[in-house]
PDB file of C-alpha atoms in Angstrom:
ATOM      1  CA  MET M   1       9.420  14.185 -33.534  1.00  0.00           C
ATOM      2  CA  ALA M   2       6.170  16.050 -33.052  1.00  0.00           C
ATOM      3  CA  ALA M   3       5.677  19.463 -34.545  1.00  0.00           C
ATOM      4  CA  VAL M   4       6.700  22.407 -32.393  1.00  0.00           C
ATOM      5  CA  GLY M   5       3.650  23.408 -30.381  1.00  0.00           C
ATOM      6  CA  ALA M   6       2.839  19.855 -29.371  1.00  0.00           C
ATOM      7  CA  ARG M   7       4.473  18.827 -26.105  1.00  0.00           C
ATOM      8  CA  PHE M   8       7.241  16.200 -26.018  1.00  0.00           C
ATOM      9  CA  VAL M   9       6.609  13.866 -23.081  1.00  0.00           C
ATOM     10  CA  ALA M  10       9.038  11.274 -21.757  1.00  0.00           C
ATOM     11  CA  ASP M  11       6.850   9.089 -19.554  1.00  0.00           C
ATOM     12  CA  VAL M  12       8.300   7.262 -16.593  1.00  0.00           C
ATOM     13  CA  ASP M  13       9.185   3.628 -17.203  1.00  0.00           C
ATOM     14  CA  VAL M  14       8.124   2.137 -13.858  1.00  0.00           C
ATOM     15  CA  VAL M  15       9.711  -1.216 -14.651  1.00  0.00           C
ATOM     16  CA  ALA M  16      13.082   0.449 -15.343  1.00  0.00           C
ATOM     17  CA  TRP M  17      13.435   1.991 -11.899  1.00  0.00           C
ATOM     18  CA  ARG M  18      12.281  -1.208 -10.230  1.00  0.00           C
ATOM     19  CA  ARG M  19      15.053  -3.077 -12.071  1.00  0.00           C
ATOM     20  CA  ARG M  20      17.574  -0.861 -10.269  1.00  0.00           C
ATOM     21  CA  VAL M  21      16.088  -1.768  -6.841  1.00  0.00           C
ATOM     22  CA  VAL M  22      15.933  -5.554  -7.344  1.00  0.00           C
ATOM     23  CA  PRO M  23      19.700  -6.258  -7.070  1.00  0.00           C
ATOM     24  CA  TRP M  24      19.881  -4.337  -3.791  1.00  0.00           C
ATOM     25  CA  GLY M  25      16.876  -6.202  -2.384  1.00  0.00           C
ATOM     26  CA  ALA M  26      18.408  -9.499  -3.488  1.00  0.00           C
ATOM     27  CA  ALA M  27      21.696  -8.566  -1.792  1.00  0.00           C
ATOM     28  CA  GLY M  28      19.824  -7.922   1.451  1.00  0.00           C
ATOM     29  CA  VAL M  29      18.094 -11.314   1.236  1.00  0.00           C
ATOM     30  CA  GLY M  30      21.434 -12.967   0.455  1.00  0.00           C
ATOM     31  CA  VAL M  31      23.023 -11.462   3.558  1.00  0.00           C
ATOM     32  CA  VAL M  32      20.181 -12.753   5.737  1.00  0.00           C
ATOM     33  CA  VAL M  33      20.600 -16.244   4.230  1.00  0.00           C
ATOM     34  CA  VAL M  34      24.351 -16.148   4.929  1.00  0.00           C
ATOM     35  CA  GLY M  35      23.602 -15.075   8.505  1.00  0.00           C
ATOM     36  CA  VAL M  36      21.188 -17.984   8.997  1.00  0.00           C
ATOM     37  CA  LEU M  37      23.752 -20.422   7.561  1.00  0.00           C
ATOM     38  CA  LEU M  38      26.441 -19.068   9.881  1.00  0.00           C
ATOM     39  CA  ALA M  39      24.095 -19.549  12.850  1.00  0.00           C
ATOM     40  CA  VAL M  40      23.279 -23.114  11.744  1.00  0.00           C
ATOM     41  CA  PHE M  41      26.981 -23.994  11.543  1.00  0.00           C
ATOM     42  CA  GLY M  42      27.576 -22.811  15.090  1.00  0.00           C
ATOM     43  CA  VAL M  43      29.212 -19.444  14.539  1.00  0.00           C
ATOM     44  CA  PRO M  44      28.772 -17.323  17.689  1.00  0.00           C
ATOM     45  CA  VAL M  45      25.592 -15.209  17.728  1.00  0.00           C
ATOM     46  CA  GLY M  46      27.549 -11.968  18.101  1.00  0.00           C
ATOM     47  CA  VAL M  47      29.460 -12.608  14.879  1.00  0.00           C
ATOM     48  CA  VAL M  48      26.244 -13.499  13.027  1.00  0.00           C
ATOM     49  CA  VAL M  49      24.548 -10.312  14.221  1.00  0.00           C
ATOM     50  CA  VAL M  50      27.512  -8.167  13.139  1.00  0.00           C
ATOM     51  CA  VAL M  51      27.707  -9.828   9.702  1.00  0.00           C
ATOM     52  CA  VAL M  52      23.986  -9.420   9.086  1.00  0.00           C
ATOM     53  CA  ALA M  53      23.890  -5.835  10.411  1.00  0.00           C
ATOM     54  CA  VAL M  54      26.854  -4.673   8.359  1.00  0.00           C
ATOM     55  CA  GLY M  55      25.676  -6.573   5.286  1.00  0.00           C
ATOM     56  CA  LEU M  56      22.184  -5.056   5.404  1.00  0.00           C
ATOM     57  CA  VAL M  57      23.149  -1.414   5.912  1.00  0.00           C
ATOM     58  CA  VAL M  58      24.086  -0.703   2.282  1.00  0.00           C
ATOM     59  CA  PRO M  59      21.158  -2.532   0.614  1.00  0.00           C
ATOM     60  CA  VAL M  60      18.622  -1.018   3.013  1.00  0.00           C
ATOM     61  CA  ALA M  61      20.086   2.475   2.548  1.00  0.00           C
ATOM     62  CA  LYS M  62      20.084   2.094  -1.239  1.00  0.00           C
ATOM     63  CA  VAL M  63      16.463   0.877  -1.372  1.00  0.00           C
ATOM     64  CA  ALA M  64      15.411   3.638   1.064  1.00  0.00           C
ATOM     65  CA  GLY M  65      17.052   6.194  -1.222  1.00  0.00           C
ATOM     66  CA  PHE M  66      15.054   4.948  -4.195  1.00  0.00           C
ATOM     67  CA  VAL M  67      11.830   5.079  -2.164  1.00  0.00           C
ATOM     68  CA  ALA M  68      12.634   8.596  -0.897  1.00  0.00           C
ATOM     69  CA  GLN M  69      13.019   9.841  -4.479  1.00  0.00           C
ATOM     70  CA  ARG M  70       9.751   8.293  -5.597  1.00  0.00           C
ATOM     71  CA  ARG M  71       8.203  11.610  -6.627  1.00  0.00           C
ATOM     72  CA  ARG M  72      11.016  12.209  -9.110  1.00  0.00           C
ATOM     73  CA  ARG M  73      10.373   8.843 -10.753  1.00  0.00           C
ATOM     74  CA  GLU M  74       6.621   9.465 -11.042  1.00  0.00           C
ATOM     75  CA  THR M  75       6.895  12.756 -12.917  1.00  0.00           C
ATOM     76  CA  PRO M  76       7.408  12.748 -16.684  1.00  0.00           C
ATOM     77  CA  LEU M  77       9.955  14.981 -18.385  1.00  0.00           C
ATOM     78  CA  MET M  78       8.048  17.404 -20.613  1.00  0.00           C
ATOM     79  CA  VAL M  79       9.465  19.742 -23.240  1.00  0.00           C
ATOM     80  CA  ASP M  80       7.551  22.312 -25.279  1.00  0.00           C
ATOM     81  CA  ALA M  81       8.070  25.636 -27.036  1.00  0.00           C
ATOM     82  CA  GLU M  82       7.838  27.571 -23.741  1.00  0.00           C
ATOM     83  CA  GLY M  83      10.338  25.545 -21.712  1.00  0.00           C
ATOM     84  CA  VAL M  84      10.956  22.293 -19.891  1.00  0.00           C
ATOM     85  CA  TRP M  85       9.272  20.539 -16.952  1.00  0.00           C
ATOM     86  CA  VAL M  86      12.101  18.830 -15.074  1.00  0.00           C
ATOM     87  CA  PRO M  87      11.277  16.191 -12.449  1.00  0.00           C
ATOM     88  CA  THR M  88      12.916  16.960  -9.089  1.00  0.00           C
ATOM     89  CA  ALA M  89      12.675  15.383  -5.647  1.00  0.00           C
ATOM     90  CA  GLN M  90      10.291  18.204  -4.652  1.00  0.00           C
ATOM     91  CA  GLY M  91       8.051  17.667  -7.674  1.00  0.00           C
ATOM     92  CA  PRO M  92       8.136  19.027 -11.220  1.00  0.00           C
ATOM     93  CA  ALA M  93       9.928  22.316 -11.872  1.00  0.00           C
ATOM     94  CA  PHE M  94       9.246  24.468 -14.919  1.00  0.00           C
ATOM     95  CA  LEU M  95      12.129  26.367 -16.523  1.00  0.00           C
ATOM     96  CA  PRO M  96      11.347  28.731 -19.414  1.00  0.00           C
ATOM     97  CA  TRP M  97      13.929  28.476 -22.215  1.00  0.00           C
ATOM     98  CA  GLU M  98      15.345  31.926 -21.461  1.00  0.00           C
ATOM     99  CA  THR M  99      16.318  30.736 -17.939  1.00  0.00           C
ATOM    100  CA  VAL M 100      18.213  27.647 -19.143  1.00  0.00           C
ATOM    101  CA  ARG M 101      21.951  28.272 -19.603  1.00  0.00           C
ATOM    102  CA  GLU M 102      22.823  24.874 -21.061  1.00  0.00           C
ATOM    103  CA  VAL M 103      21.783  21.263 -21.293  1.00  0.00           C
ATOM    104  CA  VAL M 104      24.596  18.783 -20.699  1.00  0.00           C
ATOM    105  CA  VAL M 105      24.413  15.117 -21.642  1.00  0.00           C
ATOM    106  CA  ASP M 106      26.663  12.943 -19.500  1.00  0.00           C
ATOM    107  CA  GLY M 107      26.075   9.331 -20.545  1.00  0.00           C
ATOM    108  CA  PRO M 108      22.450   8.529 -19.747  1.00  0.00           C
ATOM    109  CA  THR M 109      22.052  11.650 -17.571  1.00  0.00           C
ATOM    110  CA  VAL M 110      20.711  14.910 -18.991  1.00  0.00           C
ATOM    111  CA  ARG M 111      21.429  17.986 -16.821  1.00  0.00           C
ATOM    112  CA  PHE M 112      19.518  21.258 -17.105  1.00  0.00           C
ATOM    113  CA  ARG M 113      21.615  24.226 -15.877  1.00  0.00           C
ATOM    114  CA  VAL M 114      20.044  27.618 -15.199  1.00  0.00           C
ATOM    115  CA  ARG M 115      21.547  31.019 -16.031  1.00  0.00           C
ATOM    116  CA  ALA M 116      23.238  33.158 -13.385  1.00  0.00           C
ATOM    117  CA  GLY M 117      20.740  35.363 -11.564  1.00  0.00           C
ATOM    118  CA  VAL M 118      17.778  33.036 -12.039  1.00  0.00           C
ATOM    119  CA  THR M 119      15.893  32.585  -8.767  1.00  0.00           C
ATOM    120  CA  PRO M 120      12.591  31.027  -7.688  1.00  0.00           C
ATOM    121  CA  GLN M 121      11.084  34.512  -8.138  1.00  0.00           C
ATOM    122  CA  THR M 122      12.223  34.796 -11.767  1.00  0.00           C
ATOM    123  CA  GLU M 123       9.230  35.264 -14.037  1.00  0.00           C
ATOM    124  CA  GLY M 124       7.986  31.974 -15.451  1.00  0.00           C
ATOM    125  CA  VAL M 125       9.986  29.701 -13.122  1.00  0.00           C
ATOM    126  CA  ARG M 126       7.747  27.360 -11.134  1.00  0.00           C
ATOM    127  CA  GLY M 127       8.323  24.592  -8.609  1.00  0.00           C
ATOM    128  CA  MET M 128      11.839  25.636  -7.580  1.00  0.00           C
ATOM    129  CA  HIS M 129      11.022  27.077  -4.161  1.00  0.00           C
ATOM    130  CA  ARG M 130      13.584  25.189  -2.047  1.00  0.00           C
ATOM    131  CA  ARG M 131      16.968  26.854  -1.552  1.00  0.00           C
ATOM    132  CA  ASP M 132      18.925  23.599  -1.781  1.00  0.00           C
ATOM    133  CA  VAL M 133      17.815  23.163  -5.406  1.00  0.00           C
ATOM    134  CA  TRP M 134      19.504  26.332  -6.701  1.00  0.00           C
ATOM    135  CA  PRO M 135      23.146  25.366  -6.179  1.00  0.00           C
ATOM    136  CA  VAL M 136      22.412  22.165  -8.099  1.00  0.00           C
ATOM    137  CA  ALA M 137      20.447  23.920 -10.859  1.00  0.00           C
ATOM    138  CA  SER M 138      23.104  26.580 -11.437  1.00  0.00           C
ATOM    139  CA  GLY M 139      26.098  24.276 -10.885  1.00  0.00           C
ATOM    140  CA  PRO M 140      26.026  20.712 -12.162  1.00  0.00           C
ATOM    141  CA  GLY M 141      22.414  21.068 -13.299  1.00  0.00           C
ATOM    142  CA  LEU M 142      19.123  19.374 -12.496  1.00  0.00           C
ATOM    143  CA  PRO M 143      19.703  15.722 -13.413  1.00  0.00           C
ATOM    144  CA  VAL M 144      17.340  13.545 -15.418  1.00  0.00           C
ATOM    145  CA  ASP M 145      18.315   9.875 -15.725  1.00  0.00           C
ATOM    146  CA  SER M 146      17.093   8.901 -19.199  1.00  0.00           C
ATOM    147  CA  ARG M 147      17.216   5.196 -18.274  1.00  0.00           C
ATOM    148  CA  LEU M 148      14.126   5.738 -16.132  1.00  0.00           C
ATOM    149  CA  TYR M 149      11.995   7.044 -19.008  1.00  0.00           C
ATOM    150  CA  ARG M 150      10.378   5.516 -22.069  1.00  0.00           C
ATOM    151  CA  ARG M 151      12.368   7.849 -24.329  1.00  0.00           C
ATOM    152  CA  ASP M 152      16.100   7.502 -24.816  1.00  0.00           C
ATOM    153  CA  VAL M 153      18.696  10.218 -24.351  1.00  0.00           C
ATOM    154  CA  GLY M 154      18.863  10.872 -28.115  1.00  0.00           C
ATOM    155  CA  GLU M 155      15.136  11.623 -28.308  1.00  0.00           C
ATOM    156  CA  ILE M 156      15.369  13.929 -25.289  1.00  0.00           C
ATOM    157  CA  ARG M 157      18.335  15.791 -26.836  1.00  0.00           C
ATOM    158  CA  ALA M 158      16.494  16.162 -30.142  1.00  0.00           C
ATOM    159  CA  ALA M 159      13.390  17.517 -28.386  1.00  0.00           C
ATOM    160  CA  VAL M 160      15.436  20.040 -26.396  1.00  0.00           C
ATOM    161  CA  ARG M 161      17.251  21.175 -29.549  1.00  0.00           C
ATOM    162  CA  GLU M 162      14.013  21.498 -31.546  1.00  0.00           C
ATOM    163  CA  TYR M 163      11.841  23.176 -28.912  1.00  0.00           C
ATOM    164  CA  SER M 164      14.565  25.572 -27.720  1.00  0.00           C
ATOM    165  CA  GLY M 165      14.930  26.800 -31.282  1.00  0.00           C
ATOM    166  CA  GLY M 166      18.404  25.263 -31.593  1.00  0.00           C
ATOM    167  CA  ARG M 167      19.849  27.440 -28.791  1.00  0.00           C
ATOM    168  CA  LEU M 168      20.554  24.476 -26.500  1.00  0.00           C
TER     169      LEU M 168
END
């Protein structure tokens, strides 16, 4: 662990998030292949179209969801003596330590929960301007999936503990 004062950075592992997309893309290709085989064996066109359409909805939706959250996967998680930069779908958000109520580790997911009364106008808070972010931040917490970073959940927990002065 770096000395307090130096910033802890968990860089994005681009290969890790792509690994999560590959099975869904492969499922979509598999459904198209099954549809072609059904057509070759004389199954009515209407049935083939329904099978392919239904079979592609979930993989396409899943891949689209990953693409839509691209900004979150491009932003590193950064922790220092002043607070934490949490990647969100709207871009990075900065939370000073005094605004963070708790940090919860749920398997590979680290959630940063803010204190009651913290708003986008709270001094020091940056990047949290959308209203839909606040129920998440104050409720379940802003999620960070440690599997998508080059640092594991244990290193992230240790950095949060060290840089928050042991409060979190």
